[in-house]
Coordinates of C-alpha atoms in Angstrom, one line a residue:
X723 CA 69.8 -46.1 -256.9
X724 CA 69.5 -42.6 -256.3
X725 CA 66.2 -42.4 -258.1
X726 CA 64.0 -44.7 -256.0
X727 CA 65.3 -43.2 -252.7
X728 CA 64.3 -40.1 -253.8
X729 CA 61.0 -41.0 -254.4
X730 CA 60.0 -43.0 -251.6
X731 CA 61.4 -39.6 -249.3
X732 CA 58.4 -37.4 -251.5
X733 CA 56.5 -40.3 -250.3
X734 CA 57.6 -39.9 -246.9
X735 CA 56.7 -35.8 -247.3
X736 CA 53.0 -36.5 -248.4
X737 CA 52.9 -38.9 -245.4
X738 CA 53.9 -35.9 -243.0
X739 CA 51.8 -33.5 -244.7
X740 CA 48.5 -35.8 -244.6
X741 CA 49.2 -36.5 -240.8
X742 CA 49.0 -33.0 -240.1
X743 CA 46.2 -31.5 -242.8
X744 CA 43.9 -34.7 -243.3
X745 CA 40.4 -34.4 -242.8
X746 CA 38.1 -36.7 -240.6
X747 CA 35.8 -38.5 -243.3
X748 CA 33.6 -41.8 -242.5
X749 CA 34.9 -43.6 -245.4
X750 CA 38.7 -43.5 -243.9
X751 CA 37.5 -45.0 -240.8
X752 CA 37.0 -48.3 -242.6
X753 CA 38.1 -51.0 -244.2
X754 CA 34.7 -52.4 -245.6
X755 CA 35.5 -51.9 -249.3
X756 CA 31.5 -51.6 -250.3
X757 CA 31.9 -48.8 -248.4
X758 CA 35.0 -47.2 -249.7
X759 CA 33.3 -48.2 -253.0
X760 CA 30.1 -46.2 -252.3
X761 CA 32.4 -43.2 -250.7
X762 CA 34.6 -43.3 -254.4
X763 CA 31.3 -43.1 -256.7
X764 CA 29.8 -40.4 -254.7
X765 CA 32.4 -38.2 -254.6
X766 CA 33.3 -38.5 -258.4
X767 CA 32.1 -35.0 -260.1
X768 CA 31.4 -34.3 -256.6
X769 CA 32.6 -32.1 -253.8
X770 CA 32.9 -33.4 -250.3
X771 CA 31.0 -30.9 -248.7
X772 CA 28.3 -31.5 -251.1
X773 CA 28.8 -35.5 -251.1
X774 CA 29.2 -36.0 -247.2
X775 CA 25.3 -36.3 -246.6
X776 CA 24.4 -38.0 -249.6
X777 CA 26.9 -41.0 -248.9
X778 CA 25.5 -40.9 -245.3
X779 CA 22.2 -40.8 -246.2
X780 CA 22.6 -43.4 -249.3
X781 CA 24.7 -45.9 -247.0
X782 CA 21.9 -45.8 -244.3
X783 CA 19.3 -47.2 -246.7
X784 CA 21.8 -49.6 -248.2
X785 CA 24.6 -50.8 -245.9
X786 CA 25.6 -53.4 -248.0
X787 CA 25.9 -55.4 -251.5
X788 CA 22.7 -57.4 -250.5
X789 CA 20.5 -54.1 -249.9
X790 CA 21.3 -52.5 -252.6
X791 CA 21.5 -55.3 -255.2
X792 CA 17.9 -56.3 -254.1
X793 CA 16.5 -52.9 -254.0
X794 CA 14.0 -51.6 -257.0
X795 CA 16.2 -49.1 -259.4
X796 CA 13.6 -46.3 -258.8
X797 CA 14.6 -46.6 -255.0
X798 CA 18.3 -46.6 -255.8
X799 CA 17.6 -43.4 -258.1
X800 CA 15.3 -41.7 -255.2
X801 CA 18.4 -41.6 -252.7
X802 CA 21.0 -40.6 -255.5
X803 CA 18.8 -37.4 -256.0
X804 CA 20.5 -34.2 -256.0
X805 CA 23.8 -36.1 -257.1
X806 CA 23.8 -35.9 -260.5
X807 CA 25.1 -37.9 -262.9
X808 CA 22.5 -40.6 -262.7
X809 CA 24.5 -42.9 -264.5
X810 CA 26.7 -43.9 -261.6
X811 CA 23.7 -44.5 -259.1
X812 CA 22.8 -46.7 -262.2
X813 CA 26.0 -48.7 -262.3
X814 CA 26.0 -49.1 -259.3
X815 CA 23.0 -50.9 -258.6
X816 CA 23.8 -53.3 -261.9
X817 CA 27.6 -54.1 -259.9
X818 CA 25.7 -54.8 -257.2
X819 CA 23.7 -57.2 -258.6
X820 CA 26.7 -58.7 -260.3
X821 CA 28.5 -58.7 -256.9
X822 CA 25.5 -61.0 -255.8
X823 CA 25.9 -63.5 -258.5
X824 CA 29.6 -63.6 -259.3
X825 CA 30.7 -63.3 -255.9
X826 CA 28.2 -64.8 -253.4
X827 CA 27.7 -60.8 -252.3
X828 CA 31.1 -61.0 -250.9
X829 CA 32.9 -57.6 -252.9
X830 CA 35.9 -59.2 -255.1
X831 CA 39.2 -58.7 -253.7
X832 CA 41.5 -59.2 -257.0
X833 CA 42.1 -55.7 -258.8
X834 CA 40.7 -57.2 -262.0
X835 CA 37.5 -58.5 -260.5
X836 CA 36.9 -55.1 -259.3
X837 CA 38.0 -53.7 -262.6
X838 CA 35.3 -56.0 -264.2
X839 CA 32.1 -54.3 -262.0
X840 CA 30.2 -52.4 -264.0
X841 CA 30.6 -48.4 -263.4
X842 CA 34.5 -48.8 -262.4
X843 CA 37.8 -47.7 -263.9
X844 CA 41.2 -48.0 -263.1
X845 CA 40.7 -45.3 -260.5
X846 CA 37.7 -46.6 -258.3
X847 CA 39.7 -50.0 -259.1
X848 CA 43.1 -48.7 -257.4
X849 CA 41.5 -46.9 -254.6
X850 CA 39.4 -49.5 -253.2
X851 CA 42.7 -52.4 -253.8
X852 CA 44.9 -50.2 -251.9
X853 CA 42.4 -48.4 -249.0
X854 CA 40.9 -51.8 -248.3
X855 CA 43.6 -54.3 -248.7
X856 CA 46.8 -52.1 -249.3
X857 CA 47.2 -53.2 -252.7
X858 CA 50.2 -51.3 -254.7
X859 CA 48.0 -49.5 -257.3
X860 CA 48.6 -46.3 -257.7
X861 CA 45.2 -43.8 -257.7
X862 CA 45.3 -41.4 -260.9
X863 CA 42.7 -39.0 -260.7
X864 CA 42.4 -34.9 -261.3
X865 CA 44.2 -34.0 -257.9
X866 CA 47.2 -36.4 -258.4
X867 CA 47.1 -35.3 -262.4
X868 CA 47.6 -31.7 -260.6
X869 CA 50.0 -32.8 -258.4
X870 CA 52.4 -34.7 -260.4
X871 CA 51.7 -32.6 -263.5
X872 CA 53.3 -29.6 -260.8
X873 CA 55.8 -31.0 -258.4
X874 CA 57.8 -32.8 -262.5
X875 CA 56.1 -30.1 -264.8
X876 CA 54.8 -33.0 -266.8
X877 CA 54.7 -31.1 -270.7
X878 CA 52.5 -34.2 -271.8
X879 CA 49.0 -33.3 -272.0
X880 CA 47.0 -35.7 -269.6
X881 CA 44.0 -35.7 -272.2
X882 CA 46.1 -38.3 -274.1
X883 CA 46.6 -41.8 -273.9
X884 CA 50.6 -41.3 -274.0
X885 CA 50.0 -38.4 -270.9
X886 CA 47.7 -41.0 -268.9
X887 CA 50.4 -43.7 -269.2
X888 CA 53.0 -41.3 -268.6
X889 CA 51.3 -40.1 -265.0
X890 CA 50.2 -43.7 -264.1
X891 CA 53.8 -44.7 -264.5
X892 CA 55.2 -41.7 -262.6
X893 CA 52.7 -42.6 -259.4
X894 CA 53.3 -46.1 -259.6
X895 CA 56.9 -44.9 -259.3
X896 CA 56.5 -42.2 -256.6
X897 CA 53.9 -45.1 -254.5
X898 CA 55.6 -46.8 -251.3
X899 CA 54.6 -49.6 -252.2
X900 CA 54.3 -51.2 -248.5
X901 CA 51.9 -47.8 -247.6
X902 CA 50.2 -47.8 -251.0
X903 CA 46.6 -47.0 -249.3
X904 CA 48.1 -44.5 -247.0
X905 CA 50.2 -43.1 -249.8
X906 CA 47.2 -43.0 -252.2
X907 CA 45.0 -40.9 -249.1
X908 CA 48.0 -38.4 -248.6
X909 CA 48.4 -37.3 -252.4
X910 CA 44.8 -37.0 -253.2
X911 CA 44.2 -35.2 -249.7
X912 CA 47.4 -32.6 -250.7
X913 CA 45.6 -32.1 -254.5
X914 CA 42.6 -31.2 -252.7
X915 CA 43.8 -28.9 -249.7
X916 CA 47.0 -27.9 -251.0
X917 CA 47.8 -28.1 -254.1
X918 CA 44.4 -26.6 -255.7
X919 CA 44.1 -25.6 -259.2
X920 CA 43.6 -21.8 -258.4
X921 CA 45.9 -20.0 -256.5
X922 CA 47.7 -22.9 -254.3
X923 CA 49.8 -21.6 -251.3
X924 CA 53.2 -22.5 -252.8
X925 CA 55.3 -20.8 -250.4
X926 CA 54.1 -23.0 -247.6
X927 CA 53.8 -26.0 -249.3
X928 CA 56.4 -29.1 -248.3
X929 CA 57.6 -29.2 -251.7
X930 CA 58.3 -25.8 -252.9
X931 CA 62.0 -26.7 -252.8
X932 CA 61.8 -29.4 -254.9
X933 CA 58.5 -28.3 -257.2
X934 CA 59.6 -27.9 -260.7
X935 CA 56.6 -26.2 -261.7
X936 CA 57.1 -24.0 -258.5
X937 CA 60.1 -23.4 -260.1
X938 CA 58.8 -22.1 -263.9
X939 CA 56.6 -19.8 -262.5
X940 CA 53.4 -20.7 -263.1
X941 CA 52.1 -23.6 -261.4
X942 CA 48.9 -23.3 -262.3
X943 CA 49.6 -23.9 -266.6
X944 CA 50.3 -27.6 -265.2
X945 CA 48.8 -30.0 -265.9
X946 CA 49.1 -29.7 -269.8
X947 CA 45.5 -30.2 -271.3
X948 CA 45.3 -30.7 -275.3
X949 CA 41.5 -30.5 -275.6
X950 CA 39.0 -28.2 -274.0
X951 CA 35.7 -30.0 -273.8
X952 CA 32.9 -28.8 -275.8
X953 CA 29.5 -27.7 -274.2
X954 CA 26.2 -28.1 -275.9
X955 CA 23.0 -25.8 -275.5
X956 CA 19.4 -27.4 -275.1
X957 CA 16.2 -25.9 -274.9
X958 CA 13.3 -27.0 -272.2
X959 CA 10.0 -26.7 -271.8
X960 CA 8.5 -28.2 -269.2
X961 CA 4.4 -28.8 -268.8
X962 CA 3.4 -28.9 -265.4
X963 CA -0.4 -30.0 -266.6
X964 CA -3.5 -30.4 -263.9
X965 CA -6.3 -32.4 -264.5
X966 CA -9.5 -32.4 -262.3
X967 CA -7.5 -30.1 -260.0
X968 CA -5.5 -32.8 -258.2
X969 CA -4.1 -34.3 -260.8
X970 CA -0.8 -34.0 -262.7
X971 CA 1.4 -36.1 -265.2
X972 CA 5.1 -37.7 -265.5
X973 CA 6.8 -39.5 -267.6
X974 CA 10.3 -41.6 -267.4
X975 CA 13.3 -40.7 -268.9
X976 CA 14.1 -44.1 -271.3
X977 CA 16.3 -43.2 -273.6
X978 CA 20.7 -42.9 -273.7
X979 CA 20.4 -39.3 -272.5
X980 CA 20.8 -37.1 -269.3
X981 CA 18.9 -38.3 -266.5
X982 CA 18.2 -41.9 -268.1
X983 CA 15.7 -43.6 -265.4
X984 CA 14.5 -40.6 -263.5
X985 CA 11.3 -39.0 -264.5
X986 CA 9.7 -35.8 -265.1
X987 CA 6.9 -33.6 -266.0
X988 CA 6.1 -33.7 -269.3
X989 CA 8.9 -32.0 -272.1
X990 CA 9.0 -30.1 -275.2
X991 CA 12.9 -29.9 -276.6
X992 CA 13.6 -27.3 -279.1
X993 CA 16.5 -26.8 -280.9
X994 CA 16.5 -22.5 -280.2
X995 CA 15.0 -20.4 -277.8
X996 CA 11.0 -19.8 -278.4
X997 CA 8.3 -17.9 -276.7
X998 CA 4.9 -19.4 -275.7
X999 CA 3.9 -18.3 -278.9
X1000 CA 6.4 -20.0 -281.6
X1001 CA 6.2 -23.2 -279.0
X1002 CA 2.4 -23.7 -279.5
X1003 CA 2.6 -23.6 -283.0
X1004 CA 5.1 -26.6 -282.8
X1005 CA 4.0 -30.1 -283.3
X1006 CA 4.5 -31.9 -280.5
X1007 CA 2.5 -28.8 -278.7
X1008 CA -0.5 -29.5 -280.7
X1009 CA 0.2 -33.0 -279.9
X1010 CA 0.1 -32.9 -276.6
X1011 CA -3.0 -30.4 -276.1
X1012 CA -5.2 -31.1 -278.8
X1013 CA -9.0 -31.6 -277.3
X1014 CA -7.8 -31.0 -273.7
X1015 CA -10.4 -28.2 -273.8
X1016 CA -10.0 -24.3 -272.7
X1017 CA -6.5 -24.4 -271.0
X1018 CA -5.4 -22.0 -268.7
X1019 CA -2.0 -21.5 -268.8
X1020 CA 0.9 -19.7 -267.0
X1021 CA 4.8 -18.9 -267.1
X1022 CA 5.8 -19.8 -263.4
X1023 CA 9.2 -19.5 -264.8
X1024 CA 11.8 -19.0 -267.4
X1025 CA 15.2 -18.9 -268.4
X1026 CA 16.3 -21.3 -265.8
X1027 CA 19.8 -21.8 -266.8
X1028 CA 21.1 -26.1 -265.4
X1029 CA 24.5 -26.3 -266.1
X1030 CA 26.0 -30.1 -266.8
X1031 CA 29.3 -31.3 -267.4
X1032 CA 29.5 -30.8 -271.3
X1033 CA 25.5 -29.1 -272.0
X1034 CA 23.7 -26.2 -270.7
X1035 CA 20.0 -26.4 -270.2
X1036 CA 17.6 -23.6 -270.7
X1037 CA 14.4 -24.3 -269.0
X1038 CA 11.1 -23.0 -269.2
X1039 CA 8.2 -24.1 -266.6
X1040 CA 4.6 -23.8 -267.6
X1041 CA 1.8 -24.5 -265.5
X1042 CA -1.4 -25.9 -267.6
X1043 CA -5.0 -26.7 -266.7
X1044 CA -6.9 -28.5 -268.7
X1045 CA -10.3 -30.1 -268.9
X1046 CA -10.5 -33.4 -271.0
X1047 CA -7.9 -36.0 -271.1
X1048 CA -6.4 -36.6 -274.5
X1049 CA -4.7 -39.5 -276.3
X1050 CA -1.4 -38.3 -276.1
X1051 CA -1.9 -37.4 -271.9
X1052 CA -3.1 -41.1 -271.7
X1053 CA 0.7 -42.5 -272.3
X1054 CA 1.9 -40.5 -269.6
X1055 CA 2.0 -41.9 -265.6
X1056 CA -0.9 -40.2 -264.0
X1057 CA -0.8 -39.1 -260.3
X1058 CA -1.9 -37.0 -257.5
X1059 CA -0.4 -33.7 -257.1
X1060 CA 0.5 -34.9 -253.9
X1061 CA 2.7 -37.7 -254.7
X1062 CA 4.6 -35.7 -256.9
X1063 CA 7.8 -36.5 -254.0
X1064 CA 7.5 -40.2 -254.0
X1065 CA 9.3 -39.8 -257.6
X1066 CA 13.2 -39.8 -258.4
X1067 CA 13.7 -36.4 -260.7
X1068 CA 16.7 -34.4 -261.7
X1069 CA 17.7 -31.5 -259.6
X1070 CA 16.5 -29.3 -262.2
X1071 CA 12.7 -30.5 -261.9
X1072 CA 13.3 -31.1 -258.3
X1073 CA 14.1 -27.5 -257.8
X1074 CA 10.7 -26.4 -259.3
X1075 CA 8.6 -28.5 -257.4
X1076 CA 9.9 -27.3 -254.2
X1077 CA 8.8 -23.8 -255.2
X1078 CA 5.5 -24.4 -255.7
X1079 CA 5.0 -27.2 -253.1

């Protein structure tokens, strides 16, 4: 009996602690679970700060399941900008769109409807059941990992499938059940405020009598991680090519890579660093400016460094003018210089163009 009690009192402790410490954030004044929804992909591999005027700004355009399910993907992309991650601005168009034929455009309300939308894990799954109908799931994400890994000193690395059932189980077990959405607000609010992974304030945190990782010493070595993830280096050159002075070129990102659906100016990959003059002695250089005529061209910048979750991007940005239109130019989208804005890009192209607008 003992056991139970003494959970639901933690419980009752985070409740205190978010009463005092929460933040005032749009998506806690509601209900509406498309917007909870919106609010829980947004802030994935995003900070709040950063995330607060993109979820504004994306929930203005599309209010509900209807707007966005019937909006063109390019526009969904276009108010995703800066975000990242494309893939989830992706997602969450096609869930919409399922939304609209599965469900009238009404969101589901079962966990396992939800769980079936495209885009969404047992996460976004748990924290839209519980903030918009109280459901008892229990959120598990990288500030309750932190939190629970601390407060039990959880040895089981949570980059294994025997760590993530371990910690599901333990905040199914910690969860009020009858409070699950408050409960589920209160633990992720004290990962993020309180219980950070550098340097938390242990001595004035609510559990530092009771925190077993407190106790050890060093807090921060929980939670246990098995892996460390692997990062990747690519190499970008980018062709910023005008034609007849006003015009310039794009193309759209197909393939299953970075950035799928949003376009750019047009790219030469290497697999090591080159300068202009290996790099016109590739290929798909010839390729692309054979019979374009004299060319004047300039380095407007190098060595951008774009860091992503698990590759690094090294960018080069060359500015080309050529005279004749070749084959290979043909198959790109041609536009005014002007228009280059009306386009969804990455924030790495994005970035460039606002320097030389």
């Amino acid at each position: 009996m003992n056991q139970p009690i003494k959970k639901i009192q933690e419980s009752e402790i985070f409740f205190a602690w978010y009463e005092k410490n929460k933040r005032d954030l749009p998506w806690r004044q509601t209900k509406n679970p498309y917007l909870i929804w919106i609010s829980e992909i947004v802030l994935q591999q995003t900070r709040v700060a950063q995330g607060m005027e993109y979820y504004l700004r994306f929930v203005r355009q599309f209010p509900d399941v209807k707007s966005l399910a019937g909006a063109a993907q390019e526009t969904v992309l276009k108010y995703w900008q800066g975000l990242g991650y494309y893939s989830r601005a992706r997602n969450l168009h096609e869930a919409a769109k399922d939304i609209q034929a599965r469900f009238q455009g009404t969101f589901p309300q079962r966990y396992e409807d939800i769980l079936s939308l495209k885009g969404i894990g047992e996460y976004t799954a748990a924290a839209i059941a519980s903030f918009a109908w109280n459901q008892p799931y229990p959120v598990v994400d990288g500030n309750v990992f932190r939190v629970l890994g601390r407060l039990y000193a959880i040895q089981t690395p949570i980059d294994t499938g025997e760590g993530k059932k371990q910690y599901t189980e333990l905040a199914r077990l910690v969860m009020n059940p009858q409070m699950a959405g408050l409960h589920n607000q209160a633990v992720m609010e004290f990962g993020a405020l309180q219980c950070v992974p550098q340097h938390p304030d242990c001595d004035q945190c609510p559990f530092a009598n009771r925190c077993m990782g407190y106790a050890s010493g060093d807090p921060q070595q929980f939670p246990v991680r098995q892996h460390k993830a692997r990062t990747r280096d690519r190499y970008f050159h980018y062709m910023y090519i005008i034609h007849d002075k006003e015009y310039t070129y794009l193309h759209r990102r197909t393939q299953n890579d970075i950035w799928k659906g949003l376009f750019e100016l047009p790219l030469i990959e290497t697999e090591r660093v080159m300068d202009f003059a290996e790099l016109q002695e590739t290929p798909d250089f010839k390729k692309l400016f054979n019979a374009t005529g004299t060319s004047v061209l300039t380095i407007e910048k190098s060595g951008v460094k774009h860091v992503l979750s698990h590759q690094i991007l090294y960018a080069t940005f060359y500015r080309v003018e050529i005279q004749t239109e070749n084959a290979a130019l043909k198959k790109y989208l041609k536009i005014g210089k002007n228009a280059l804005g009306d386009y969804p890009v990455s924030k790495l192209i994005y970035n460039y163009l606002l320097e030389i607008a």
